PDB file of C-alpha atoms in Angstrom:
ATOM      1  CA  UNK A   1      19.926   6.514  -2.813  1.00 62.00           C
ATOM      2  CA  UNK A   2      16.782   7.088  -4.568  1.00 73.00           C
ATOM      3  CA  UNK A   3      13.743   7.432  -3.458  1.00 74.00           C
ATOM      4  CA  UNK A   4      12.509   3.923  -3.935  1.00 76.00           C
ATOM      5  CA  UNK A   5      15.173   2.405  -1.934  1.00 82.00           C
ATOM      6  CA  UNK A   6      14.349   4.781   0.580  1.00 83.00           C
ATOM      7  CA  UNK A   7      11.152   3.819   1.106  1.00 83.00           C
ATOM      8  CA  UNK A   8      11.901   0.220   0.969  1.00 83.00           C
ATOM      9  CA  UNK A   9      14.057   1.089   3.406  1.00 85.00           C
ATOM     10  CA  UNK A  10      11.414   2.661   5.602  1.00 86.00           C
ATOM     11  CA  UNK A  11       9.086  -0.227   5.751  1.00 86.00           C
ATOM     12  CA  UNK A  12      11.544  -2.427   6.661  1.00 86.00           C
ATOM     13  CA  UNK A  13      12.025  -0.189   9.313  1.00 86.00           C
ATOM     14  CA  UNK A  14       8.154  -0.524  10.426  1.00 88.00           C
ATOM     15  CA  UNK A  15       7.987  -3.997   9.806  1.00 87.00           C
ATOM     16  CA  UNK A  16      10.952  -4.878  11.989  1.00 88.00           C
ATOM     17  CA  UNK A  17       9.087  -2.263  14.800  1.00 87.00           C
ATOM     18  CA  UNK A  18       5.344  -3.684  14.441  1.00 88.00           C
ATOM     19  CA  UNK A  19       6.408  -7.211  15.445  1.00 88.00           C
ATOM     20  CA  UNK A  20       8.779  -5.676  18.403  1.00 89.00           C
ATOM     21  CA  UNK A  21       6.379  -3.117  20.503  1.00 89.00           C
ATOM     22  CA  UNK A  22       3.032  -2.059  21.237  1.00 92.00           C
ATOM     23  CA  UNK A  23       4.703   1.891  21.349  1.00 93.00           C
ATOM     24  CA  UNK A  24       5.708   1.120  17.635  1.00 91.00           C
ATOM     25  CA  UNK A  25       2.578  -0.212  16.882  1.00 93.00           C
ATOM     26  CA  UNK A  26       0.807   3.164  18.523  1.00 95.00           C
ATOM     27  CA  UNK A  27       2.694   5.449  16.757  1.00 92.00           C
ATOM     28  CA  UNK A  28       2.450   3.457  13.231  1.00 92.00           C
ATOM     29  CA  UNK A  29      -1.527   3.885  13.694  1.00 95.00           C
ATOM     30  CA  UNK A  30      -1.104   7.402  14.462  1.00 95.00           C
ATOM     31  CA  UNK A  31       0.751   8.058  11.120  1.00 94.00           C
ATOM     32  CA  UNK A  32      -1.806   5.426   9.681  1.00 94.00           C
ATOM     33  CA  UNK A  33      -4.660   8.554  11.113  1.00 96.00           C
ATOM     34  CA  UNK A  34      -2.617  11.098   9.819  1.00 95.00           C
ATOM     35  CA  UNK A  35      -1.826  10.117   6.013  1.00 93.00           C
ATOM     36  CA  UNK A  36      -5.509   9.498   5.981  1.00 93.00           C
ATOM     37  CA  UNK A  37      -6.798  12.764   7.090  1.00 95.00           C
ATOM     38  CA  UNK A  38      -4.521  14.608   4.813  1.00 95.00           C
ATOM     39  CA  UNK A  39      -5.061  11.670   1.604  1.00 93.00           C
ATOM     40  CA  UNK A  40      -1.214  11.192   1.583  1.00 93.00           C
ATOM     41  CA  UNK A  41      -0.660   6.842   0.987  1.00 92.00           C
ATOM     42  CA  UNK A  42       2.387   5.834   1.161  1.00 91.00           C
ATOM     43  CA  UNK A  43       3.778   5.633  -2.720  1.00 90.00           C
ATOM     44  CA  UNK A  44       3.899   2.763  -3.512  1.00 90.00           C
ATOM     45  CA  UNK A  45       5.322   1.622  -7.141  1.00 89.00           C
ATOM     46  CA  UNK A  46       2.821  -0.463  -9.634  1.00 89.00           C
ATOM     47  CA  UNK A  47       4.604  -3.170 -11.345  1.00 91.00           C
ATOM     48  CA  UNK A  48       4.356  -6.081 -14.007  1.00 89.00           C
ATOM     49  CA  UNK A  49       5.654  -8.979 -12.246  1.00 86.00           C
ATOM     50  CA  UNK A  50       8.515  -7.719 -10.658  1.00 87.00           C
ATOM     51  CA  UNK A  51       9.353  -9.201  -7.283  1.00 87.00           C
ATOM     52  CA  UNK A  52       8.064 -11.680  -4.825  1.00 90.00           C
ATOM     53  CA  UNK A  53       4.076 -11.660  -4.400  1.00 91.00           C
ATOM     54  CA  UNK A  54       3.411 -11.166  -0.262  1.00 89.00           C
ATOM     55  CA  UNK A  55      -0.025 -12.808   1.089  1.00 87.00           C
ATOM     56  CA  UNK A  56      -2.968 -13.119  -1.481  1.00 92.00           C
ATOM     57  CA  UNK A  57      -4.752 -10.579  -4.096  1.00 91.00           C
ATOM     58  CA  UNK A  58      -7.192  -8.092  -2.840  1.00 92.00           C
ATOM     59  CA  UNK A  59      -9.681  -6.410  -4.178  1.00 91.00           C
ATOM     60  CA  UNK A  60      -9.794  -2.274  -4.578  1.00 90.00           C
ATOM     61  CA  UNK A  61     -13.307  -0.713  -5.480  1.00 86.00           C
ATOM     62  CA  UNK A  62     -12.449   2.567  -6.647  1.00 87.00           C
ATOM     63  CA  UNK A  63     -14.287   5.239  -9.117  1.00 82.00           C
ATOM     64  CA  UNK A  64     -13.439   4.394 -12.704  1.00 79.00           C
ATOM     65  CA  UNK A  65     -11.056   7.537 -13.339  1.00 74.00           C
ATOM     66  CA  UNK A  66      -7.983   7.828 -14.700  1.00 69.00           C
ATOM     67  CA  UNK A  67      -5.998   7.773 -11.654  1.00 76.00           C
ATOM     68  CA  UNK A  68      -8.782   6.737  -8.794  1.00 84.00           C
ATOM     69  CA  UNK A  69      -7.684   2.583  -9.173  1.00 86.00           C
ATOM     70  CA  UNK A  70      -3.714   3.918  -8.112  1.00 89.00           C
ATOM     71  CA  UNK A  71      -4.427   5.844  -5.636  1.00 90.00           C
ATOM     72  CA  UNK A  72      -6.995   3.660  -3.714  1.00 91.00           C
ATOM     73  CA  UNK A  73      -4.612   0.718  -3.979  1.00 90.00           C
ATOM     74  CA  UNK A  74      -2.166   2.975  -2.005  1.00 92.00           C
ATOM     75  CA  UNK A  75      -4.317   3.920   0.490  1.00 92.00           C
ATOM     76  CA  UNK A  76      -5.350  -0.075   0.963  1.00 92.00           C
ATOM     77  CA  UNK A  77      -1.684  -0.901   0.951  1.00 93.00           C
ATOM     78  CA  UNK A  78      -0.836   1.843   3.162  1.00 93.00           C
ATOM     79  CA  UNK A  79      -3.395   0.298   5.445  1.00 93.00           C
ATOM     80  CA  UNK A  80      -1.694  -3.067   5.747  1.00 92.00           C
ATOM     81  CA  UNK A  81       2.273  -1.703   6.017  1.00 91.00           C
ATOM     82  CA  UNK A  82       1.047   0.447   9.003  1.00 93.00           C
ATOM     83  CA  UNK A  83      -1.521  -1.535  10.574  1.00 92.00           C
ATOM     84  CA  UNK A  84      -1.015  -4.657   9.911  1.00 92.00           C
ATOM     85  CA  UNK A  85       2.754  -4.488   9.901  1.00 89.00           C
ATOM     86  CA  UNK A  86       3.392  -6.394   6.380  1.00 90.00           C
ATOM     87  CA  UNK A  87       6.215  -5.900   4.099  1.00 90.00           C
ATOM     88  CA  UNK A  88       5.113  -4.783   1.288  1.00 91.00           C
ATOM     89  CA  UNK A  89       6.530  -1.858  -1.333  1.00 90.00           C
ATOM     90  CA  UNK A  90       4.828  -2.359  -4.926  1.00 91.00           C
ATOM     91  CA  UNK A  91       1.902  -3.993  -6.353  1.00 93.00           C
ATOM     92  CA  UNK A  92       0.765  -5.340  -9.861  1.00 92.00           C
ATOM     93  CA  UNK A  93      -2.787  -5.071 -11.597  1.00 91.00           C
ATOM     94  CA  UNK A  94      -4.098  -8.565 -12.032  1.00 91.00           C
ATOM     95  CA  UNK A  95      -7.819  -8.049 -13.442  1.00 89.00           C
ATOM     96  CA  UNK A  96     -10.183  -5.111 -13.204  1.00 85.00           C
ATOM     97  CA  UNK A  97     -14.164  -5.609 -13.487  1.00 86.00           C
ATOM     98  CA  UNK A  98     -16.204  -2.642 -14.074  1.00 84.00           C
ATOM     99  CA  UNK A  99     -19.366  -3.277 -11.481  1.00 81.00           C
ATOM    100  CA  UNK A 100     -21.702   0.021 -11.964  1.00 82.00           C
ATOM    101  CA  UNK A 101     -21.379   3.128 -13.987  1.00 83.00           C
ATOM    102  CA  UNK A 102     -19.165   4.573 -12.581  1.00 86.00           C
ATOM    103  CA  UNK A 103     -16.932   2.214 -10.050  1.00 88.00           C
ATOM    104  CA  UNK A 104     -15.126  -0.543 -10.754  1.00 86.00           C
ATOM    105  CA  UNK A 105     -12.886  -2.958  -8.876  1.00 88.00           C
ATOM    106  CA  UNK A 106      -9.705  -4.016  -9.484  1.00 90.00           C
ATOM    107  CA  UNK A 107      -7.527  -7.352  -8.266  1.00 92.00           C
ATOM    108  CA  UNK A 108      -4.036  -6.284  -7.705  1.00 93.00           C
ATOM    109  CA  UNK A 109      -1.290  -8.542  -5.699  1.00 93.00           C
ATOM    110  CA  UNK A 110       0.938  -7.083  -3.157  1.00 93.00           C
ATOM    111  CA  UNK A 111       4.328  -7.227  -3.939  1.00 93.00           C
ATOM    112  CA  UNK A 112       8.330  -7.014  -2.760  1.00 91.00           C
ATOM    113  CA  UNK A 113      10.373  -5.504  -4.856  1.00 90.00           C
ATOM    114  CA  UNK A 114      13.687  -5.341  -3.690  1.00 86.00           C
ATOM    115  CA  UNK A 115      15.882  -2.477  -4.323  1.00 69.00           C
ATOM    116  CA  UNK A 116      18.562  -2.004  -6.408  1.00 60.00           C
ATOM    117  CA  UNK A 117      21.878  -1.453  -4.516  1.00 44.00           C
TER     118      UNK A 117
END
């Protein structure tokens, strides 16, 4: 099993718990607190337009660096598997807009992917 299936396999896992118990819900926002003090998001994989879009695009304001845009889009989508409880393992770039000299802000759509078996 690689190691995308396993974390598709993962957020099933908290998707199926968010919608059954507060204590899952608890605990999810306590891993939520704890990949954010240590800047860990979940990693999730950028696609094309692989798989089925979940929910609507949202915009990521990030620092125009080379690797800022990914890495604030997992933290966002990290946000809504935990938190919100959504199923959601990839995303794909849909327009980016640079607003000041530095930051820009980028439309991506969430996405599920599903794994190869």
């Amino acid at each position: 099993m690689g190691y995308f299936e396993q974390l598709s396999e993962e957020i099933d896992t908290f998707a199926q718990g968010y919608k059954k118990s507060r204590l899952m819900r608890f605990v999810l926002w306590v891993e939520y607190r704890r990949r954010r003090w240590k800047n860990e998001p979940m990693p999730f994989r950028m696609v094309k337009d692989e798989g089925e879009p979940v929910g609507e695009p949202m915009d990521v304001h990030h620092l125009s660096l080379h690797d800022m845009m990914e890495h604030e889009a997992r933290g966002q989508l990290t946000a809504e598997v935990l938190l919100k409880g959504r199923r959601i393992n990839a995303f794909s770039r849909e327009g980016y807009k640079q607003m000041e000299k530095m930051v820009g802000r980028t439309t991506i759509q969430p996405r599920w992917v599903e794994a190869a078996s």
